[in-house]
Coordinates of C-alpha atoms and ligand atoms in Angstrom, one line a residue:
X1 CA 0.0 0.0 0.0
X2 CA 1.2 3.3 -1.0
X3 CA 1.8 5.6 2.2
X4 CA 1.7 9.4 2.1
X5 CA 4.4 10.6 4.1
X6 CA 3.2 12.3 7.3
X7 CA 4.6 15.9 8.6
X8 CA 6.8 14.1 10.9
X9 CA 8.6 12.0 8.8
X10 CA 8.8 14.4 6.5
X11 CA 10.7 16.7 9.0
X12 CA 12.6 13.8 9.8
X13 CA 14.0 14.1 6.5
X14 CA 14.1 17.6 6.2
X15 CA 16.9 17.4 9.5
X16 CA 17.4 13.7 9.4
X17 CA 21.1 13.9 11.1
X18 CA 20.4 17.2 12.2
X19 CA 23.1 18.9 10.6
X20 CA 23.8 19.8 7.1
X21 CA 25.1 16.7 5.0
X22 CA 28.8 16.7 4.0
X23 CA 27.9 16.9 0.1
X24 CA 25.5 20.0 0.5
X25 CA 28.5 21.8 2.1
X26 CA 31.4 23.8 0.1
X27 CA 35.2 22.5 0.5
X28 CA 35.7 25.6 2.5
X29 CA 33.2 24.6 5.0
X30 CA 34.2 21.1 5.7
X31 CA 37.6 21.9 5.9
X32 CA 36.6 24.4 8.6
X33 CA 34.1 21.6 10.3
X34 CA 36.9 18.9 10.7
X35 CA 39.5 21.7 11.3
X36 CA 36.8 22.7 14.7
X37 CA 36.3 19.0 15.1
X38 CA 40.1 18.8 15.5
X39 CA 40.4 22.1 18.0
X40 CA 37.4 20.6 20.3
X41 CA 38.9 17.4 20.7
X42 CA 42.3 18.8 21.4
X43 CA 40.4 20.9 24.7
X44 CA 38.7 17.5 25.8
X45 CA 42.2 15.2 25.4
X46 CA 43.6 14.3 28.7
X47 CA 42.7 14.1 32.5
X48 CA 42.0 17.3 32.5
X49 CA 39.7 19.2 30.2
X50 CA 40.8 22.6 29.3
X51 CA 37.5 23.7 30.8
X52 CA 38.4 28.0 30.6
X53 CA 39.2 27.1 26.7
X54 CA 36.0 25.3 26.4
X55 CA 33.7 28.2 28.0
X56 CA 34.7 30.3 25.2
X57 CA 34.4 27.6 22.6
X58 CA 31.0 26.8 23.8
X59 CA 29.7 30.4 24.6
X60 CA 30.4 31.0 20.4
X61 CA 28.7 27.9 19.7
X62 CA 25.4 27.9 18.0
X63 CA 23.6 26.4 20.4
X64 CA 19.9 25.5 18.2
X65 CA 17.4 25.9 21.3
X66 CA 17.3 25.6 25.4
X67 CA 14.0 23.4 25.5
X68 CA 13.6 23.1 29.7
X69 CA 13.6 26.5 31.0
X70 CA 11.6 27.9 33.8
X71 CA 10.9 31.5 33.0
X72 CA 11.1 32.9 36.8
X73 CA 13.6 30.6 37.6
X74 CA 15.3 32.2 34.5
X75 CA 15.7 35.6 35.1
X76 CA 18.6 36.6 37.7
X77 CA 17.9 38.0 41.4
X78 CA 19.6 41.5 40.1
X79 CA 16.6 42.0 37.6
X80 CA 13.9 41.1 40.5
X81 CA 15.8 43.8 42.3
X82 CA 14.8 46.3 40.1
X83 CA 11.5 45.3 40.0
X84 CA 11.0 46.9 42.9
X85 CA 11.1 50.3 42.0
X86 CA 8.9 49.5 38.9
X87 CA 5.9 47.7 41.0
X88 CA 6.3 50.3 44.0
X89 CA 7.8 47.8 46.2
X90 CA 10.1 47.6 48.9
X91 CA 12.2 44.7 50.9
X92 CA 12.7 43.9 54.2
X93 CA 16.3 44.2 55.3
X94 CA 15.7 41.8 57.9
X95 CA 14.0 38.9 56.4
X96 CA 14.3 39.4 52.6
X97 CA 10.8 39.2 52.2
X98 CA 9.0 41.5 49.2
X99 CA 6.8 43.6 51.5
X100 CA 3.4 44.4 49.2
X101 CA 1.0 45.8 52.4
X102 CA 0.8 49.8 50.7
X103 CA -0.1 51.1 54.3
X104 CA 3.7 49.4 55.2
X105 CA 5.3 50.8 52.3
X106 CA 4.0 53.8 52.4
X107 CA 4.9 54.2 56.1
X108 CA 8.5 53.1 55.7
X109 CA 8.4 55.6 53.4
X110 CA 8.0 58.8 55.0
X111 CA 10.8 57.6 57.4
X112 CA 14.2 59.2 57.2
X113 CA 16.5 56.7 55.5
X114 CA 18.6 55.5 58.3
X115 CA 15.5 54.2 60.0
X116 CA 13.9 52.4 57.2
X117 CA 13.8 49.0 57.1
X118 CA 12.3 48.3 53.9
X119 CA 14.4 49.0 50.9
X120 CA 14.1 50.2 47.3
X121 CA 15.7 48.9 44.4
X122 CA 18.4 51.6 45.0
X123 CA 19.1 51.1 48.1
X124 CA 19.5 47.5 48.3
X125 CA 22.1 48.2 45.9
X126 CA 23.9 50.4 47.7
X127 CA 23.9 48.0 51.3
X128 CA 26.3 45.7 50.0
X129 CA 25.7 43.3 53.5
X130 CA 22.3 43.5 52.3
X131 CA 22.8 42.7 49.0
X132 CA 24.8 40.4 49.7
X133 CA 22.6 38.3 51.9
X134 CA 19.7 38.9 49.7
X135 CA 21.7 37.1 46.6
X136 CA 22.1 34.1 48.8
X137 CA 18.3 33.5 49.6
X138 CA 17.0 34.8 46.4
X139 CA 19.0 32.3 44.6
X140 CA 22.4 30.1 45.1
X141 CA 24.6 32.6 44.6
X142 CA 28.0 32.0 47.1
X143 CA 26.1 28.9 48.2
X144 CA 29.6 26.3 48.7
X145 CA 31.5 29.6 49.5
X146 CA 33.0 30.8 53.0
X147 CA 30.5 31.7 55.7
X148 CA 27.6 31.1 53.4
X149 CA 24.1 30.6 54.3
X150 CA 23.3 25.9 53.8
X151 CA 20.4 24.9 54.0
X152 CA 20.1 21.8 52.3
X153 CA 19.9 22.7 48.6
X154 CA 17.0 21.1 47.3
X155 CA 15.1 23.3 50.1
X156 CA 17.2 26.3 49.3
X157 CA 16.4 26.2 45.6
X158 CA 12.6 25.3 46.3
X159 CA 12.1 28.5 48.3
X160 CA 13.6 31.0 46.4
X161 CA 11.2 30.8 44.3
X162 CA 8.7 32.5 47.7
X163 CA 11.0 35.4 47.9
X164 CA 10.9 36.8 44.3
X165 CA 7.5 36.0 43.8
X166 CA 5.9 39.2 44.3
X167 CA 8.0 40.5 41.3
X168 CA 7.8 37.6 39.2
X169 CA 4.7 37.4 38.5
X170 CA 4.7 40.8 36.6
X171 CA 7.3 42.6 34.6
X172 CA 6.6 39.8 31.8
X173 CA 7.8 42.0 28.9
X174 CA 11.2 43.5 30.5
X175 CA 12.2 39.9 31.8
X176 CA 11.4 38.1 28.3
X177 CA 13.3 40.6 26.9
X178 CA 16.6 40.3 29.3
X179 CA 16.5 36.8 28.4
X180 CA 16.4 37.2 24.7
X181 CA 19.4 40.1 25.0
X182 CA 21.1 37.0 26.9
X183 CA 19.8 34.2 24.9
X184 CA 21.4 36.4 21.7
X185 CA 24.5 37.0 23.4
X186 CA 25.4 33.4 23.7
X187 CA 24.2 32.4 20.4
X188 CA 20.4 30.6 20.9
X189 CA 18.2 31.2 19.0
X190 CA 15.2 29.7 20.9
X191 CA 14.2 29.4 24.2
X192 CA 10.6 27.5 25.5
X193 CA 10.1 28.6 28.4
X194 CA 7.5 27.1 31.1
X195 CA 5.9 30.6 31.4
X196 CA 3.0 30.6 33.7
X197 CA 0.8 28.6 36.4
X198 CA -2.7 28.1 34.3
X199 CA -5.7 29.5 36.3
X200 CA -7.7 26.8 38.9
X201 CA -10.5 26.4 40.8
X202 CA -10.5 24.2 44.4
X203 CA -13.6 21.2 44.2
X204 CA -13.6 19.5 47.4
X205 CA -16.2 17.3 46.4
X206 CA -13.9 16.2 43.5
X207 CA -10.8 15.8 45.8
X208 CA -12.9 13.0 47.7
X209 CA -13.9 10.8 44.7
X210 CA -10.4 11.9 42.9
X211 CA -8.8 9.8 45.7
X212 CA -11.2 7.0 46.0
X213 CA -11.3 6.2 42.3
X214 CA -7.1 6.2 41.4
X215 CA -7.7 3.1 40.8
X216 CA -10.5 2.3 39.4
X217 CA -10.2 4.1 35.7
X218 CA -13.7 3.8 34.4
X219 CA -14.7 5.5 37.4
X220 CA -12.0 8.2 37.7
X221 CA -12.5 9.3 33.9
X222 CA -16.6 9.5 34.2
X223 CA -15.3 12.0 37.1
X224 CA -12.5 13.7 35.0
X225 CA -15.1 14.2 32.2
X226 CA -18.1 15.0 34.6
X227 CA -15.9 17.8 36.1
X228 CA -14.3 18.9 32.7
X229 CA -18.2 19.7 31.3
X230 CA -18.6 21.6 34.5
X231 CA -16.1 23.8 33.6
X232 CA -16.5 23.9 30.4
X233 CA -20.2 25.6 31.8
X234 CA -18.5 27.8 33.9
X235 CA -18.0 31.5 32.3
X236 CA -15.6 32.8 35.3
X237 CA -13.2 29.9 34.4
X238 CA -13.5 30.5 30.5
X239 CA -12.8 34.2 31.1
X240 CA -10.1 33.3 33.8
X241 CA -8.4 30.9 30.4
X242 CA -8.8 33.8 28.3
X243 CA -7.4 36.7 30.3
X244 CA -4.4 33.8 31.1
X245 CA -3.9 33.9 27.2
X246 CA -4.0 37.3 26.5
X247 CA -1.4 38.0 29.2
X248 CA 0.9 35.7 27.7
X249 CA -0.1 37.0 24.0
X250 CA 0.7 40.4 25.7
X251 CA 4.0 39.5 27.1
X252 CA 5.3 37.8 23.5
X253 CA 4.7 40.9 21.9
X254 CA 7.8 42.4 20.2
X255 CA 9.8 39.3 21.1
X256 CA 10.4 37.3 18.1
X257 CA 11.8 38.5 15.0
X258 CA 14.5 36.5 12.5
X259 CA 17.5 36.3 15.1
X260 CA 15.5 35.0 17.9
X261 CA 12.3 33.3 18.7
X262 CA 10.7 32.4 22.0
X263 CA 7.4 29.4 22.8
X264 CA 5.6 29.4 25.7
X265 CA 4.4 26.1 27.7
X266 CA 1.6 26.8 30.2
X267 CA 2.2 24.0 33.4
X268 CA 0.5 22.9 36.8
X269 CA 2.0 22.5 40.3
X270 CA 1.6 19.2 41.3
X271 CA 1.8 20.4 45.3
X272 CA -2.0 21.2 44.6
X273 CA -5.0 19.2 45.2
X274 CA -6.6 17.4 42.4
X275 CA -9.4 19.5 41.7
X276 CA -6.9 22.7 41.2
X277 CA -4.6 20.4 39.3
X278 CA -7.0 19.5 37.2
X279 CA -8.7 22.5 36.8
X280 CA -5.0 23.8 35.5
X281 CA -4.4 21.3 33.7
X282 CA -8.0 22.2 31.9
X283 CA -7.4 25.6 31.5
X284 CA -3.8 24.8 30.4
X285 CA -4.7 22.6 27.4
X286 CA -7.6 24.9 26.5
X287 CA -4.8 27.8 26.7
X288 CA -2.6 26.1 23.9
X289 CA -5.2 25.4 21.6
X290 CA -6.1 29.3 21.3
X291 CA -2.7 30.4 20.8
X292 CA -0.1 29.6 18.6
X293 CA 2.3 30.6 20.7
X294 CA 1.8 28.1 23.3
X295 CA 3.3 25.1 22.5
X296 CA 2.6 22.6 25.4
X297 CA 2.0 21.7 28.9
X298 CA 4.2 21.0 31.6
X299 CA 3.7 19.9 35.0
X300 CA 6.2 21.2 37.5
X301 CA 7.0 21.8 41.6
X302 CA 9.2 19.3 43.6
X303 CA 8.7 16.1 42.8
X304 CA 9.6 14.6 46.4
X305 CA 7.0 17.0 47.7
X306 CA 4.4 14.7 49.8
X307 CA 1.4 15.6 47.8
X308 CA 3.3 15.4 44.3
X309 CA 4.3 11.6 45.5
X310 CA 0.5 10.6 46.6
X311 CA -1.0 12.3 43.7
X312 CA 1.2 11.4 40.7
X313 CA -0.1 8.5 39.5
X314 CA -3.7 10.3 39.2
X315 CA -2.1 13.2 37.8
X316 CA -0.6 11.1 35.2
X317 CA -3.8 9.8 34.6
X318 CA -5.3 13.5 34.2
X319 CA -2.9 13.8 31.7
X320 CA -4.1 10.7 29.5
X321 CA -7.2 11.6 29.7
X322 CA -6.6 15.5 28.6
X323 CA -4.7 14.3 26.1
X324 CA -7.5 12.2 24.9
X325 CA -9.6 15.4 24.7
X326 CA -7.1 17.7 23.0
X327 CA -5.0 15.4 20.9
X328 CA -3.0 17.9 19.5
X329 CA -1.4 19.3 22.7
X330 CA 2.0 18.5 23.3
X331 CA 3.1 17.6 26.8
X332 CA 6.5 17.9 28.3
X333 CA 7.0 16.2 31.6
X334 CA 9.3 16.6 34.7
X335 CA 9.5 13.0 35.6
X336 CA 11.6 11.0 37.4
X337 CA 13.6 14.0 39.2
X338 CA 14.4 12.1 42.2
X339 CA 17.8 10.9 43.5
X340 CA 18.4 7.8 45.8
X341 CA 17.5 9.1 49.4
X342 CA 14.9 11.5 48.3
X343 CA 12.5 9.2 49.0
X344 CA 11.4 5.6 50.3
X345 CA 13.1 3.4 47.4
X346 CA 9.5 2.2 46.1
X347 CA 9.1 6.1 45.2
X348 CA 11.9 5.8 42.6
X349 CA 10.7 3.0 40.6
X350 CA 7.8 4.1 37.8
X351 CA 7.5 7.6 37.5
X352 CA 9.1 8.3 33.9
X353 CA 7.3 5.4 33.1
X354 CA 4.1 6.2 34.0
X355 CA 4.7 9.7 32.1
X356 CA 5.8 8.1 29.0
X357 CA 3.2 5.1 29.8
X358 CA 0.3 6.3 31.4
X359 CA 0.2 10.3 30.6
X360 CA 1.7 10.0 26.6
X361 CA 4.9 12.6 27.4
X362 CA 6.5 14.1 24.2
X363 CA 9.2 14.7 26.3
X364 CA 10.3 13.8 29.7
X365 CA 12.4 16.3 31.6
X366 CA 15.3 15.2 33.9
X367 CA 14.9 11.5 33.7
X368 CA 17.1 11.1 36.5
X369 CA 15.8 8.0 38.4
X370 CA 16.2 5.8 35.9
X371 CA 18.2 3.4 37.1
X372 CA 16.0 3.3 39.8
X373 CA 13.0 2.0 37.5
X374 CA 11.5 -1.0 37.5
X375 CA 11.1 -1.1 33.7
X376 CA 14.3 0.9 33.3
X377 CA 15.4 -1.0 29.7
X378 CA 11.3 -1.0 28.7
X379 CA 11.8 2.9 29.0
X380 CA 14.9 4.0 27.3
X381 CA 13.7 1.3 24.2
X382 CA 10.4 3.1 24.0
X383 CA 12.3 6.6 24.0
X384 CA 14.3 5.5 21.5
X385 CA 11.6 3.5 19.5
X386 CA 9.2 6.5 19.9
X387 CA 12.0 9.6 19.6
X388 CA 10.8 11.0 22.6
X389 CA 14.7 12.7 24.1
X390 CA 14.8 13.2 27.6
X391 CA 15.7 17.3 29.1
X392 CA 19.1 16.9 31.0
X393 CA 19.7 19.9 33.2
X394 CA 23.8 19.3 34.6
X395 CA 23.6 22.0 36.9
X396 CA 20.6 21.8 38.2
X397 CA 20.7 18.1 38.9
X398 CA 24.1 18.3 40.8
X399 CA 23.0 21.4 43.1
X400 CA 18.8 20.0 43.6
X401 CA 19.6 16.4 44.0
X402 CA 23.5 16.1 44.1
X403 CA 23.6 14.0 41.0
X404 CA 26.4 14.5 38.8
X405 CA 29.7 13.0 37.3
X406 CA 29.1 8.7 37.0
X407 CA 26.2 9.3 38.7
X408 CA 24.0 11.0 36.5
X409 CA 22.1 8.6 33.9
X410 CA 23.2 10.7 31.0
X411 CA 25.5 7.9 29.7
X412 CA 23.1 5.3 30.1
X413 CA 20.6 7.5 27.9
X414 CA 23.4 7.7 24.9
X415 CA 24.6 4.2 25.4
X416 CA 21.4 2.8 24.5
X417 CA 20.1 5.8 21.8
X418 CA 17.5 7.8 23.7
X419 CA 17.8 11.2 22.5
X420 CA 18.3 14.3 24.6
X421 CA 19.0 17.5 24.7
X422 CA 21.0 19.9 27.0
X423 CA 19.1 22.7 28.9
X424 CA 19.5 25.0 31.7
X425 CA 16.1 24.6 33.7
X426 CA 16.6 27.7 36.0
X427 CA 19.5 29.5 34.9
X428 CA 18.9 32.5 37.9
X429 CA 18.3 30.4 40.8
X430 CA 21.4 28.7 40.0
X431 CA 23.1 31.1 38.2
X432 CA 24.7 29.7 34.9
X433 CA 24.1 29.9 31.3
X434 CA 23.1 27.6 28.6
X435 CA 27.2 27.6 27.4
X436 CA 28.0 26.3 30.9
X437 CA 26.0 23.2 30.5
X438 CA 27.5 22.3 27.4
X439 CA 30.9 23.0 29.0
X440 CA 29.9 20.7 31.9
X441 CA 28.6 18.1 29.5
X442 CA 31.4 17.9 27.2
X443 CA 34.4 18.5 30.1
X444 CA 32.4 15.3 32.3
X445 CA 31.7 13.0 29.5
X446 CA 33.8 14.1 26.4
X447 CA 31.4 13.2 23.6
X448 CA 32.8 14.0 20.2
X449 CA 32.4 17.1 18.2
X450 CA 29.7 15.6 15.8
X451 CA 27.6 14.4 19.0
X452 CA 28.3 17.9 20.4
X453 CA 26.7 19.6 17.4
X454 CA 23.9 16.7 17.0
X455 CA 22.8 17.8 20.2
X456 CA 22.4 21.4 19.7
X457 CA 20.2 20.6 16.3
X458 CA 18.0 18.3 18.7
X459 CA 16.8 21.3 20.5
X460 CA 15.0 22.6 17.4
X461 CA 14.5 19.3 16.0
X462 CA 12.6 18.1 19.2
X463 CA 10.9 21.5 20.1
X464 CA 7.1 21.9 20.0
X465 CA 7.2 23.8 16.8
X466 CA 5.8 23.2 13.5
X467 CA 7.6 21.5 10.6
X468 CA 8.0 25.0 8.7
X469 CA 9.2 26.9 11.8
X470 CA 11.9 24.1 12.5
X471 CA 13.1 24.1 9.1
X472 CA 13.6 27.5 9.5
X473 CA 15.5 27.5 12.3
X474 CA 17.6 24.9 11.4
X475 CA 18.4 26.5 8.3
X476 CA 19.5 29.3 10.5
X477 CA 21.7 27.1 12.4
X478 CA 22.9 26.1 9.5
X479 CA 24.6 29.4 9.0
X480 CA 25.5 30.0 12.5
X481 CA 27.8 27.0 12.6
X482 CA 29.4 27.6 9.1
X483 CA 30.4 31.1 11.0
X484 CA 31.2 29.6 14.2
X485 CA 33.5 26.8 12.5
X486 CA 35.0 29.6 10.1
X487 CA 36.0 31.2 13.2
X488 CA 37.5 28.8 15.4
X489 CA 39.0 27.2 12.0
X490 CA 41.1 30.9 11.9
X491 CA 41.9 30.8 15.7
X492 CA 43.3 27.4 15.5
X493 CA 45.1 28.5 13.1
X494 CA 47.0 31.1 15.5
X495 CA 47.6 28.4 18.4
X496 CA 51.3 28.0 19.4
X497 CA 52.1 24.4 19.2
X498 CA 51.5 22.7 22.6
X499 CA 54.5 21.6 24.4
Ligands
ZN501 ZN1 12.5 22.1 35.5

């Protein structure tokens, strides 16, 4: 039987081996590809990695798309500084806490300035102590340092997210745009970005029979659909989905143009109850069905977190059922982002298989219990079989769950052909860049130049774009690495012989 080919094989094609193919490349240009081939594997060669060399290597490096990024974990704790000023805020010099009562505000105000105790924007900036001690609870800045502030990480990371808050949650168009001026600067050219919580309502009734029928799936989906035509009656929750698109639609604006283009997923917290996941998760799918822009769902919060272990096989099953609904919504997953001691060992065993299984993830983010899971092999055949690549984040993994070096299942992934891609997850908090993973990925495990520049075309080939918006930005990659390698095909070039 003749078969038409579908849009996704047809993509495949179109980037099958992600990067351009020797033959449609001049002399010139492959001389300069194995001449940067040759330089990179001269900076990984021995014990120790030239790792300075390397940061500039890979901060020049076209590197295609950063696919698991948290937009207010994204932006750094100097910008929510000035946010201050902008929202009329101030900040407690004592606790670090955003003050947003007006009467306070306004009464620390009319204080002289040596008695305030709730600062502007300015003045935190010009009290280095508080500054100071403001960078280390706002993010992880001077974390393994001297006389630093440790709490254990994972609840260090967790909270800062409490602190900024305030600001976070507004400012959309400056912030986008500090991370496209950054995005540009190290050479991506697209960033998703988990952008916003979708709206949710609380059901208590729905809790109770969410809980009783987990396993009993003919039940639980005449529930999930009962409660979905509810909503879908309600008008406060259709306007609440609309005014949730708009905003974002608002914030996009004057963001993309031909160097640089950003996608928003919509997610839920899984530390809610199941109504107000749900309800989320509704208002979520509905969200990326009336925008182009928004690309997918995500669900996100800390994984170890008591509700998010009692609730995720139901969520998972939310998901499946969703996805039944709106068939066309793509849904990335943090799954599996759990190290040994996080929790009871049972806890480790099936979650990235339940979201590959059970929910239908296009991608799963982090991936790093694997080893732990029960159908561990089952898993990585079905990535691999299905193309679904799994997020690594190297930084954050090391500092949230302190898995890193031979412990992280990032070889396991390549040894047996899932795909991946390298991403930053909250660049701010954790203060690093895009480059810097790429640095950490290629000093730890020393994949060759061709795997290096396969994996930075896997962030546009595995985004949630559509086929003629990754062709063009892998044509445009295209170009970017026939600069890049022209460039560091010259600097090589210039290098003293080594002694
Ligand atoms: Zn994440």
């Amino acid at each position: 039987m003749h078969k038409t080919l579908t849009g996704s094989v047809m993509l495949a094609l179109a980037i099958a081996g992600a990067c351009q193919p020797a033959w449609a490349r001049s002399p010139a240009a492959s001389a300069n590809e194995a001449a940067t081939a040759r330089h990179y594997a001269s900076l990984i060669a021995g014990e120790q990695p030239k790792v300075a060399e390397l940061t500039l290597f890979f901060t020049q490096m076209p590197k295609g798309g950063d696919l698991h990024h948290h937009y207010s974990g994204s932006v750094y704790a100097e910008q929510y500084v000035d946010f201050l000023d902008k929202q009329g805020l101030c900040v407690n010099k004592q606790t670090y806490r955003i003050e947003t009562d007006k009467a306070v505000i306004a009464a620390e105000r009319a204080k002289p300035a040596a008695e305030r105790n709730c600062l502007s924007s300015a003045e935190v900036y010009a009290d280095d102590h508080t500054f100071r001690e403001l960078l280390q609870r706002w993010s992880n800045k001077d974390f393994a340092n001297h006389g630093a502030l440790q709490p254990p990480p994972d609840r260090l990371f967790f909270q800062t997210f409490g602190f900024f808050g305030p600001v976070s949650n507004a400012n959309f168009r400056e912030g986008l745009q500090e991370l496209k001026k950054r995005a540009i600067a190290e050479n991506v050219g697209y960033i998703e970005t988990m952008f916003k919580l979708s709206p949710f309502v609380a059901n208590a009734d729905f809790d109770q029979k969410a809980w009783l029928n987990v396993d009993n799936n003919a039940a639980l989906e005449a529930e999930l659909r009962a409660a979905l035509g509810a909503l879908e009656q309600d008008p406060a929750f259709a306007r609440s989905t609309s005014d949730f698109v708009a905003r974002i639609q608002e914030a996009a604006e004057g963001i993309d143009d031909e160097r640089f283009t950003m996608r928003y997923q919509t997610y839920v917290l899984r530390l809610l109850n199941p109504s107000q996941v749900f309800s989320s998760m509704v208002s979520g799918f509905k969200a990326a069905t009336m925008n182009d822009k928004i690309v997918g769902v995500n669900i996100v919060g800390q994984e170890s977190a008591n509700v998010s272990m009692r609730d995720y096989t139901l969520h998972m099953k939310m998901f499946r059922f969703l996805k039944s609904v709106y068939p066309k919504v793509k849904v990335a997953m943090h799954a599996g982002e759990l190290a040994m001691g996080d929790v009871p060992p049972e806890g480790l065993k099936f979650h990235i298989d339940q979201a590959l299984v059970v929910a239908g993830a296009h991608r799963i983010g982090h991936g790093l219990d694997l080893v732990h899971e029960s159908n561990a092999p089952e898993i990585m055949k079905k990535m691999r079989e299905d193309d679904i690549p799994v997020e690594i984040n190297l930084t954050s993994n090391a500092f949230i769950n302190g898995v890193e070096g031979a412990n992280h299942p990032i070889n396991l992934y390549r040894k047996y052909g899932v795909p991946y891609v390298i991403s930053t997850d909250d660049a701010g908090v954790t203060r690093h860049t895009l480059s810097n993973e790429y640095v950490l990925f290629a000093s730890r495990y020393k994949p060759a130049y061709a795997e290096m520049k396969r994996t930075s075309y896997n962030s546009i080939r595995y985004a949630f774009l559509s086929v003629a918006e990754k062709q063009r930005l892998t044509r445009q990659l295209d170009q970017r690495f026939a600069a890049f390698e022209a460039r560091v095909a010259a600097l090589a070039k210039t290098a003293k012989p080594s002694k």
